[in-house]
PDB file of C-alpha atoms in Angstrom:
ATOM      1  CA  MET B   6      38.936  38.681 100.925  1.00 71.00           C
ATOM      2  CA  ILE B   7      41.706  40.959  99.114  1.00 73.00           C
ATOM      3  CA  LEU B   8      43.653  37.353  99.485  1.00 75.00           C
ATOM      4  CA  LEU B   9      41.111  35.205  98.627  1.00 74.00           C
ATOM      5  CA  LEU B  10      40.717  37.265  95.159  1.00 76.00           C
ATOM      6  CA  GLU B  11      44.420  37.302  94.808  1.00 75.00           C
ATOM      7  CA  ARG B  12      44.750  33.245  95.321  1.00 82.00           C
ATOM      8  CA  ILE B  13      42.392  33.258  93.118  1.00 80.00           C
ATOM      9  CA  GLY B  14      43.630  35.442  90.542  1.00 79.00           C
ATOM     10  CA  GLN B  15      46.915  33.778  90.592  1.00 79.00           C
ATOM     11  CA  LYS B  16      45.437  30.647  90.158  1.00 75.00           C
ATOM     12  CA  THR B  17      43.725  31.896  87.064  1.00 79.00           C
ATOM     13  CA  LEU B  18      46.909  33.856  85.505  1.00 82.00           C
ATOM     14  CA  ARG B  19      49.176  30.157  86.019  1.00 80.00           C
ATOM     15  CA  LEU B  20      46.075  28.080  84.323  1.00 77.00           C
ATOM     16  CA  PHE B  21      46.491  30.546  80.994  1.00 79.00           C
ATOM     17  CA  THR B  22      50.273  30.453  81.123  1.00 82.00           C
ATOM     18  CA  GLU B  23      50.572  26.759  81.591  1.00 79.00           C
ATOM     19  CA  THR B  24      47.718  26.210  78.849  1.00 81.00           C
ATOM     20  CA  GLY B  25      49.599  28.239  76.886  1.00 84.00           C
ATOM     21  CA  ALA B  26      52.559  26.550  77.537  1.00 82.00           C
ATOM     22  CA  VAL B  27      50.966  23.274  76.634  1.00 83.00           C
ATOM     23  CA  PHE B  28      50.001  24.590  73.559  1.00 85.00           C
ATOM     24  CA  ILE B  29      53.210  25.941  72.203  1.00 85.00           C
ATOM     25  CA  MET B  30      55.018  22.440  73.255  1.00 85.00           C
ATOM     26  CA  LEU B  31      52.935  20.490  71.186  1.00 85.00           C
ATOM     27  CA  TRP B  32      53.120  23.260  68.191  1.00 87.00           C
ATOM     28  CA  LYS B  33      56.661  23.126  67.912  1.00 84.00           C
ATOM     29  CA  THR B  34      57.035  19.130  68.236  1.00 83.00           C
ATOM     30  CA  PHE B  35      54.464  18.989  65.298  1.00 84.00           C
ATOM     31  CA  LYS B  36      56.393  20.569  63.292  1.00 84.00           C
ATOM     32  CA  TYR B  37      58.653  17.463  62.962  1.00 83.00           C
ATOM     33  CA  VAL B  38      55.559  15.389  61.388  1.00 82.00           C
ATOM     34  CA  SER B  39      57.673  15.403  58.711  1.00 80.00           C
ATOM     35  CA  GLU B  40      60.511  13.975  59.889  1.00 77.00           C
ATOM     36  CA  LEU B  41      58.591  10.770  61.504  1.00 78.00           C
ATOM     37  CA  TRP B  42      61.294   8.116  59.442  1.00 79.00           C
ATOM     38  CA  ARG B  43      63.567   9.810  61.069  1.00 80.00           C
ATOM     39  CA  THR B  44      61.898   8.409  64.632  1.00 81.00           C
ATOM     40  CA  ARG B  45      60.045   5.070  63.493  1.00 83.00           C
ATOM     41  CA  PHE B  46      62.360   3.134  65.977  1.00 87.00           C
ATOM     42  CA  LEU B  47      61.872   5.975  68.771  1.00 86.00           C
ATOM     43  CA  ILE B  48      57.848   6.078  68.248  1.00 87.00           C
ATOM     44  CA  LEU B  49      57.647   1.886  67.759  1.00 89.00           C
ATOM     45  CA  GLU B  50      59.570   1.684  71.186  1.00 88.00           C
ATOM     46  CA  GLN B  51      56.834   4.098  72.536  1.00 89.00           C
ATOM     47  CA  MET B  52      53.978   2.001  71.202  1.00 89.00           C
ATOM     48  CA  MET B  53      55.385  -0.869  72.543  1.00 89.00           C
ATOM     49  CA  GLN B  54      55.472   0.266  76.148  1.00 86.00           C
ATOM     50  CA  ILE B  55      52.451   2.066  75.715  1.00 86.00           C
ATOM     51  CA  GLY B  56      50.602  -0.473  74.374  1.00 85.00           C
ATOM     52  CA  VAL B  57      51.272  -3.626  74.884  1.00 86.00           C
ATOM     53  CA  ARG B  58      53.143  -3.932  78.408  1.00 87.00           C
ATOM     54  CA  SER B  59      49.650  -1.653  79.157  1.00 87.00           C
ATOM     55  CA  LEU B  60      47.501  -4.824  78.220  1.00 88.00           C
ATOM     56  CA  PRO B  61      47.585  -7.142  80.541  1.00 89.00           C
ATOM     57  CA  LEU B  62      46.127  -4.282  82.949  1.00 89.00           C
ATOM     58  CA  VAL B  63      43.542  -3.000  80.751  1.00 90.00           C
ATOM     59  CA  ILE B  64      42.442  -6.721  80.167  1.00 90.00           C
ATOM     60  CA  PHE B  65      42.000  -7.109  84.158  1.00 90.00           C
ATOM     61  CA  VAL B  66      40.250  -3.809  84.575  1.00 89.00           C
ATOM     62  CA  GLY B  67      37.923  -4.479  81.434  1.00 88.00           C
ATOM     63  CA  VAL B  68      36.887  -7.508  82.234  1.00 90.00           C
ATOM     64  CA  PHE B  69      35.555  -6.464  86.251  1.00 88.00           C
ATOM     65  CA  ALA B  70      34.387  -3.173  84.591  1.00 88.00           C
ATOM     66  CA  GLY B  71      31.876  -5.542  82.155  1.00 87.00           C
ATOM     67  CA  ALA B  72      31.306  -7.852  85.271  1.00 88.00           C
ATOM     68  CA  VAL B  73      30.126  -5.110  87.397  1.00 87.00           C
ATOM     69  CA  ALA B  74      28.164  -3.169  84.394  1.00 85.00           C
ATOM     70  CA  SER B  75      26.024  -6.594  83.802  1.00 84.00           C
ATOM     71  CA  ILE B  76      25.893  -6.633  87.507  1.00 84.00           C
ATOM     72  CA  GLN B  77      24.452  -3.094  88.102  1.00 82.00           C
ATOM     73  CA  THR B  78      22.310  -3.346  85.046  1.00 80.00           C
ATOM     74  CA  ALA B  79      20.073  -6.566  86.023  1.00 80.00           C
ATOM     75  CA  TYR B  80      20.069  -5.085  88.900  1.00 78.00           C
ATOM     76  CA  GLN B  81      18.435  -1.543  87.213  1.00 76.00           C
ATOM     77  CA  LEU B  82      16.472  -4.026  84.833  1.00 72.00           C
ATOM     78  CA  GLU B  83      14.810  -6.081  87.279  1.00 70.00           C
ATOM     79  CA  GLY B  84      10.697  -6.439  87.835  1.00 66.00           C
ATOM     80  CA  TYR B  85      11.015  -3.074  84.725  1.00 70.00           C
ATOM     81  CA  ILE B  86      12.531  -4.839  81.691  1.00 69.00           C
ATOM     82  CA  SER B  87      12.731  -8.089  80.695  1.00 69.00           C
ATOM     83  CA  PHE B  88      16.562  -9.918  81.081  1.00 69.00           C
ATOM     84  CA  ASN B  89      16.844 -10.081  77.227  1.00 76.00           C
ATOM     85  CA  TYR B  90      17.827  -6.627  76.894  1.00 78.00           C
ATOM     86  CA  LEU B  91      20.766  -7.300  79.253  1.00 80.00           C
ATOM     87  CA  GLY B  92      23.184  -7.266  76.445  1.00 80.00           C
ATOM     88  CA  ALA B  93      21.888  -4.465  74.488  1.00 82.00           C
ATOM     89  CA  ALA B  94      22.260  -1.914  77.523  1.00 84.00           C
ATOM     90  CA  THR B  95      25.579  -4.271  78.897  1.00 87.00           C
ATOM     91  CA  SER B  96      27.722  -3.313  75.550  1.00 86.00           C
ATOM     92  CA  ILE B  97      26.082   0.355  74.869  1.00 87.00           C
ATOM     93  CA  ALA B  98      27.916   1.604  78.216  1.00 87.00           C
ATOM     94  CA  ILE B  99      31.021  -0.363  77.633  1.00 89.00           C
ATOM     95  CA  PHE B 100      32.026   0.717  73.626  1.00 90.00           C
ATOM     96  CA  ILE B 101      30.233   4.549  74.950  1.00 89.00           C
ATOM     97  CA  GLU B 102      31.875   4.780  78.181  1.00 88.00           C
ATOM     98  CA  LEU B 103      33.309   2.396  80.283  1.00 87.00           C
ATOM     99  CA  GLY B 104      36.038   0.899  77.501  1.00 88.00           C
ATOM    100  CA  PRO B 105      37.459   4.462  76.662  1.00 91.00           C
ATOM    101  CA  VAL B 106      37.971   6.309  80.154  1.00 92.00           C
ATOM    102  CA  LEU B 107      38.226   3.127  81.667  1.00 90.00           C
ATOM    103  CA  THR B 108      41.461   2.672  79.690  1.00 91.00           C
ATOM    104  CA  ALA B 109      42.560   6.496  79.649  1.00 91.00           C
ATOM    105  CA  LEU B 110      42.094   6.249  83.557  1.00 90.00           C
ATOM    106  CA  VAL B 111      44.923   3.272  83.332  1.00 88.00           C
ATOM    107  CA  ALA B 112      47.024   5.188  81.019  1.00 86.00           C
ATOM    108  CA  ALA B 113      47.319   8.199  82.941  1.00 87.00           C
ATOM    109  CA  GLY B 114      48.019   6.234  85.999  1.00 85.00           C
ATOM    110  CA  ARG B 115      50.497   4.355  83.816  1.00 85.00           C
ATOM    111  CA  VAL B 116      51.541   5.796  81.238  1.00 87.00           C
ATOM    112  CA  SER B 117      51.359   9.783  81.537  1.00 87.00           C
ATOM    113  CA  ALA B 118      52.946   9.423  85.356  1.00 88.00           C
ATOM    114  CA  SER B 119      55.580   7.460  83.281  1.00 88.00           C
ATOM    115  CA  ILE B 120      56.671   9.827  81.045  1.00 90.00           C
ATOM    116  CA  ALA B 121      56.623  12.420  83.614  1.00 90.00           C
ATOM    117  CA  ALA B 122      58.779  10.573  86.011  1.00 89.00           C
ATOM    118  CA  GLU B 123      61.162   9.345  82.895  1.00 89.00           C
ATOM    119  CA  LEU B 124      61.509  13.280  81.035  1.00 89.00           C
ATOM    120  CA  GLY B 125      61.708  14.627  84.788  1.00 89.00           C
ATOM    121  CA  THR B 126      64.837  12.463  85.323  1.00 88.00           C
ATOM    122  CA  MET B 127      66.496  13.587  82.700  1.00 87.00           C
ATOM    123  CA  LYS B 128      65.658  17.214  83.022  1.00 87.00           C
ATOM    124  CA  VAL B 129      67.188  17.151  86.856  1.00 86.00           C
ATOM    125  CA  THR B 130      70.034  15.258  85.996  1.00 85.00           C
ATOM    126  CA  GLU B 131      70.894  17.625  82.854  1.00 83.00           C
ATOM    127  CA  GLN B 132      70.501  14.937  80.148  1.00 86.00           C
ATOM    128  CA  ILE B 133      68.162  16.903  78.539  1.00 85.00           C
ATOM    129  CA  ASP B 134      70.410  19.942  78.341  1.00 83.00           C
ATOM    130  CA  ALA B 135      73.096  17.910  77.027  1.00 86.00           C
ATOM    131  CA  LEU B 136      70.520  16.479  73.907  1.00 83.00           C
ATOM    132  CA  GLU B 137      70.084  20.159  73.276  1.00 81.00           C
ATOM    133  CA  ALA B 138      74.276  20.817  73.210  1.00 83.00           C
ATOM    134  CA  LEU B 139      74.564  17.939  70.664  1.00 83.00           C
ATOM    135  CA  ALA B 140      72.342  19.972  68.748  1.00 80.00           C
ATOM    136  CA  ILE B 141      68.935  17.292  69.185  1.00 82.00           C
ATOM    137  CA  ASP B 142      65.844  18.905  69.723  1.00 83.00           C
ATOM    138  CA  PRO B 143      64.207  17.380  72.881  1.00 86.00           C
ATOM    139  CA  LEU B 144      60.703  17.492  71.548  1.00 85.00           C
ATOM    140  CA  ARG B 145      61.554  16.207  68.046  1.00 86.00           C
ATOM    141  CA  TYR B 146      63.811  13.318  70.201  1.00 86.00           C
ATOM    142  CA  LEU B 147      61.525  12.795  73.373  1.00 87.00           C
ATOM    143  CA  ALA B 148      58.357  14.113  72.909  1.00 87.00           C
ATOM    144  CA  LEU B 149      57.024  13.335  69.389  1.00 89.00           C
ATOM    145  CA  PRO B 150      57.055   9.530  69.609  1.00 90.00           C
ATOM    146  CA  ARG B 151      55.559   9.610  72.739  1.00 91.00           C
ATOM    147  CA  ILE B 152      52.924  11.853  71.622  1.00 90.00           C
ATOM    148  CA  LEU B 153      52.077   9.511  68.878  1.00 91.00           C
ATOM    149  CA  ALA B 154      52.127   6.088  70.394  1.00 91.00           C
ATOM    150  CA  GLY B 155      49.523   7.488  72.709  1.00 90.00           C
ATOM    151  CA  PHE B 156      47.408   8.905  70.021  1.00 91.00           C
ATOM    152  CA  ALA B 157      47.578   6.113  68.034  1.00 90.00           C
ATOM    153  CA  MET B 158      47.909   2.909  71.162  1.00 91.00           C
ATOM    154  CA  VAL B 159      45.219   3.976  73.765  1.00 92.00           C
ATOM    155  CA  PRO B 160      42.132   2.912  71.025  1.00 92.00           C
ATOM    156  CA  ILE B 161      43.449  -0.220  70.312  1.00 92.00           C
ATOM    157  CA  LEU B 162      44.346  -0.950  73.881  1.00 92.00           C
ATOM    158  CA  THR B 163      40.305   0.658  74.058  1.00 93.00           C
ATOM    159  CA  ILE B 164      39.002  -2.195  71.436  1.00 92.00           C
ATOM    160  CA  PHE B 165      40.319  -4.972  73.532  1.00 92.00           C
ATOM    161  CA  ALA B 166      38.984  -3.270  76.720  1.00 91.00           C
ATOM    162  CA  ASP B 167      35.736  -3.536  74.753  1.00 90.00           C
ATOM    163  CA  PHE B 168      35.777  -7.321  73.888  1.00 91.00           C
ATOM    164  CA  VAL B 169      36.813  -8.374  77.452  1.00 92.00           C
ATOM    165  CA  GLY B 170      34.288  -6.297  79.051  1.00 90.00           C
ATOM    166  CA  LEU B 171      32.009  -7.191  77.094  1.00 90.00           C
ATOM    167  CA  MET B 172      32.882 -11.284  77.560  1.00 90.00           C
ATOM    168  CA  GLY B 173      33.138 -10.323  81.582  1.00 89.00           C
ATOM    169  CA  ALA B 174      29.265  -9.218  80.930  1.00 87.00           C
ATOM    170  CA  TYR B 175      28.241 -12.099  79.466  1.00 88.00           C
ATOM    171  CA  LEU B 176      30.123 -14.325  81.727  1.00 89.00           C
ATOM    172  CA  VAL B 177      28.288 -12.544  84.870  1.00 86.00           C
ATOM    173  CA  ALA B 178      24.789 -12.817  83.186  1.00 84.00           C
ATOM    174  CA  TYR B 179      25.368 -16.772  82.556  1.00 84.00           C
ATOM    175  CA  MET B 180      26.398 -17.193  85.697  1.00 83.00           C
ATOM    176  CA  ASN B 181      24.010 -15.257  87.854  1.00 80.00           C
ATOM    177  CA  LEU B 182      21.070 -15.389  85.725  1.00 79.00           C
ATOM    178  CA  ASP B 183      21.407 -17.998  83.591  1.00 79.00           C
ATOM    179  CA  LEU B 184      21.216 -16.099  80.425  1.00 81.00           C
ATOM    180  CA  PRO B 185      21.463 -17.766  77.053  1.00 82.00           C
ATOM    181  CA  PRO B 186      24.197 -16.694  75.127  1.00 81.00           C
ATOM    182  CA  GLU B 187      22.139 -15.864  71.864  1.00 85.00           C
ATOM    183  CA  ILE B 188      20.042 -13.805  73.698  1.00 82.00           C
ATOM    184  CA  PHE B 189      22.357 -12.294  75.550  1.00 82.00           C
ATOM    185  CA  PHE B 190      24.617 -11.623  72.210  1.00 85.00           C
ATOM    186  CA  GLY B 191      21.110 -11.305  70.075  1.00 84.00           C
ATOM    187  CA  SER B 192      20.596  -8.507  72.103  1.00 82.00           C
ATOM    188  CA  VAL B 193      23.411  -6.685  71.314  1.00 84.00           C
ATOM    189  CA  LYS B 194      23.761  -7.333  67.629  1.00 83.00           C
ATOM    190  CA  GLU B 195      20.209  -6.008  67.666  1.00 80.00           C
ATOM    191  CA  PHE B 196      20.928  -2.693  69.233  1.00 82.00           C
ATOM    192  CA  PHE B 197      24.656  -2.233  67.656  1.00 81.00           C
ATOM    193  CA  THR B 198      25.210   0.649  66.292  1.00 84.00           C
ATOM    194  CA  ILE B 199      28.645   1.289  64.488  1.00 87.00           C
ATOM    195  CA  MET B 200      28.633   5.058  65.655  1.00 87.00           C
ATOM    196  CA  ASN B 201      28.677   3.505  69.459  1.00 86.00           C
ATOM    197  CA  VAL B 202      31.653   1.970  68.893  1.00 89.00           C
ATOM    198  CA  MET B 203      33.234   5.236  66.882  1.00 91.00           C
ATOM    199  CA  SER B 204      32.251   7.576  69.616  1.00 90.00           C
ATOM    200  CA  GLY B 205      34.175   5.663  71.955  1.00 90.00           C
ATOM    201  CA  LEU B 206      37.102   5.624  69.895  1.00 92.00           C
ATOM    202  CA  ILE B 207      37.023   8.968  68.770  1.00 93.00           C
ATOM    203  CA  LYS B 208      37.156   9.583  72.832  1.00 93.00           C
ATOM    204  CA  ALA B 209      40.363   7.313  72.914  1.00 93.00           C
ATOM    205  CA  PHE B 210      42.001   8.674  70.556  1.00 94.00           C
ATOM    206  CA  VAL B 211      41.514  12.440  72.184  1.00 93.00           C
ATOM    207  CA  PHE B 212      42.425  10.654  75.802  1.00 93.00           C
ATOM    208  CA  GLY B 213      45.428   8.998  74.753  1.00 91.00           C
ATOM    209  CA  GLY B 214      46.813  12.571  72.934  1.00 91.00           C
ATOM    210  CA  VAL B 215      45.732  14.139  76.721  1.00 91.00           C
ATOM    211  CA  THR B 216      47.623  11.447  78.776  1.00 92.00           C
ATOM    212  CA  ALA B 217      51.052  11.687  76.855  1.00 91.00           C
ATOM    213  CA  ILE B 218      50.944  15.527  76.479  1.00 91.00           C
ATOM    214  CA  ILE B 219      50.421  16.268  79.712  1.00 91.00           C
ATOM    215  CA  GLY B 220      52.833  13.599  80.755  1.00 90.00           C
ATOM    216  CA  CYS B 221      55.570  15.098  78.538  1.00 90.00           C
ATOM    217  CA  HIS B 222      54.757  19.208  79.557  1.00 89.00           C
ATOM    218  CA  VAL B 223      55.217  18.006  83.487  1.00 89.00           C
ATOM    219  CA  GLY B 224      58.007  16.137  82.390  1.00 89.00           C
ATOM    220  CA  PHE B 225      59.775  18.753  80.562  1.00 87.00           C
ATOM    221  CA  ASN B 226      59.365  21.525  83.683  1.00 86.00           C
ATOM    222  CA  THR B 227      60.393  19.152  86.611  1.00 86.00           C
ATOM    223  CA  GLU B 228      62.433  21.193  88.601  1.00 84.00           C
ATOM    224  CA  GLY B 229      63.608  20.275  92.507  1.00 79.00           C
ATOM    225  CA  GLY B 230      65.696  17.389  92.214  1.00 78.00           C
ATOM    226  CA  ALA B 231      64.820  13.811  93.303  1.00 79.00           C
ATOM    227  CA  GLU B 232      61.172  15.354  95.251  1.00 82.00           C
ATOM    228  CA  GLY B 233      60.415  17.209  92.120  1.00 84.00           C
ATOM    229  CA  VAL B 234      60.575  14.199  89.866  1.00 86.00           C
ATOM    230  CA  GLY B 235      58.160  12.496  92.844  1.00 86.00           C
ATOM    231  CA  LYS B 236      55.840  15.550  92.513  1.00 87.00           C
ATOM    232  CA  ALA B 237      55.861  15.579  88.689  1.00 88.00           C
ATOM    233  CA  THR B 238      54.853  12.150  88.793  1.00 90.00           C
ATOM    234  CA  ILE B 239      51.520  12.825  90.802  1.00 89.00           C
ATOM    235  CA  ARG B 240      50.793  15.761  89.120  1.00 89.00           C
ATOM    236  CA  ALA B 241      51.045  14.118  86.020  1.00 89.00           C
ATOM    237  CA  PHE B 242      48.260  11.645  86.594  1.00 90.00           C
ATOM    238  CA  VAL B 243      45.901  14.116  87.975  1.00 89.00           C
ATOM    239  CA  LEU B 244      45.672  16.511  85.329  1.00 89.00           C
ATOM    240  CA  SER B 245      45.618  13.888  83.061  1.00 90.00           C
ATOM    241  CA  ALA B 246      43.128  11.765  85.048  1.00 90.00           C
ATOM    242  CA  ALA B 247      40.963  15.224  85.188  1.00 90.00           C
ATOM    243  CA  LEU B 248      41.390  16.089  81.589  1.00 91.00           C
ATOM    244  CA  ILE B 249      40.383  12.739  80.851  1.00 92.00           C
ATOM    245  CA  LEU B 250      36.754  13.573  82.188  1.00 91.00           C
ATOM    246  CA  LEU B 251      36.585  17.220  81.265  1.00 91.00           C
ATOM    247  CA  ASN B 252      37.398  16.039  77.571  1.00 91.00           C
ATOM    248  CA  ASP B 253      34.697  12.621  78.134  1.00 91.00           C
ATOM    249  CA  TYR B 254      31.798  15.444  79.547  1.00 91.00           C
ATOM    250  CA  LEU B 255      32.637  18.036  76.119  1.00 91.00           C
ATOM    251  CA  LEU B 256      32.644  15.025  73.811  1.00 90.00           C
ATOM    252  CA  SER B 257      29.906  13.561  74.723  1.00 88.00           C
ATOM    253  CA  VAL B 258      27.914  17.066  74.411  1.00 88.00           C
ATOM    254  CA  LEU B 259      29.391  17.145  70.386  1.00 88.00           C
ATOM    255  CA  LEU B 260      28.678  13.450  69.541  1.00 82.00           C
ATOM    256  CA  PHE B 261      25.561  12.886  70.920  1.00 76.00           C
TER     257      PHE B 261
END
């Protein structure tokens, strides 16, 4: 029992210590926001890496997420509510939940893990120490572009995911239920509210920042050579995914 309490206490202290370290890193990083012009090309490069190169995977996931949502919604509505409302029910689920969450999980797997691996490799090979020796702050040069690109690009990816998800849902409704486009999209238009879309984009904004911040934090604290880089990659994805789901719940409570 004593050993169990000791382990719980150690894990709790580590949680608070690491949380504090993340906020300290953020504070030191955002002090360089006034120098954005100097890092504009680095930011654009990271926007390309995080956004454009993630687009094919986001589109693939979005189409099939919308298709599955349409099938499951039709199954739930059958015998209770007319399929005329299928478009509305599916679009609301995509805009509020499926679009931002699945896009963020894709970013966690592709972006956060990639950032952790890249920065972790630089850490264990002492490239970050070399930057400091050249009077270049790694937070300005490495962390700031990735974090800003994460905040900016995940909401944009979510817009694409929402669109292709809705198209995937319509194709399934048309092929399986012979639902005409005017009925499907008519119900989408009838129950559409800007708040549904904005709430999803707010979630995506937070999720994008979380994935990039966790990737940077884990990467900067990598130790143990090649094995440590592998563990850091896994850890970045696990932490990002867990925090995405946690923030999804908290934001849902606040927004709705």
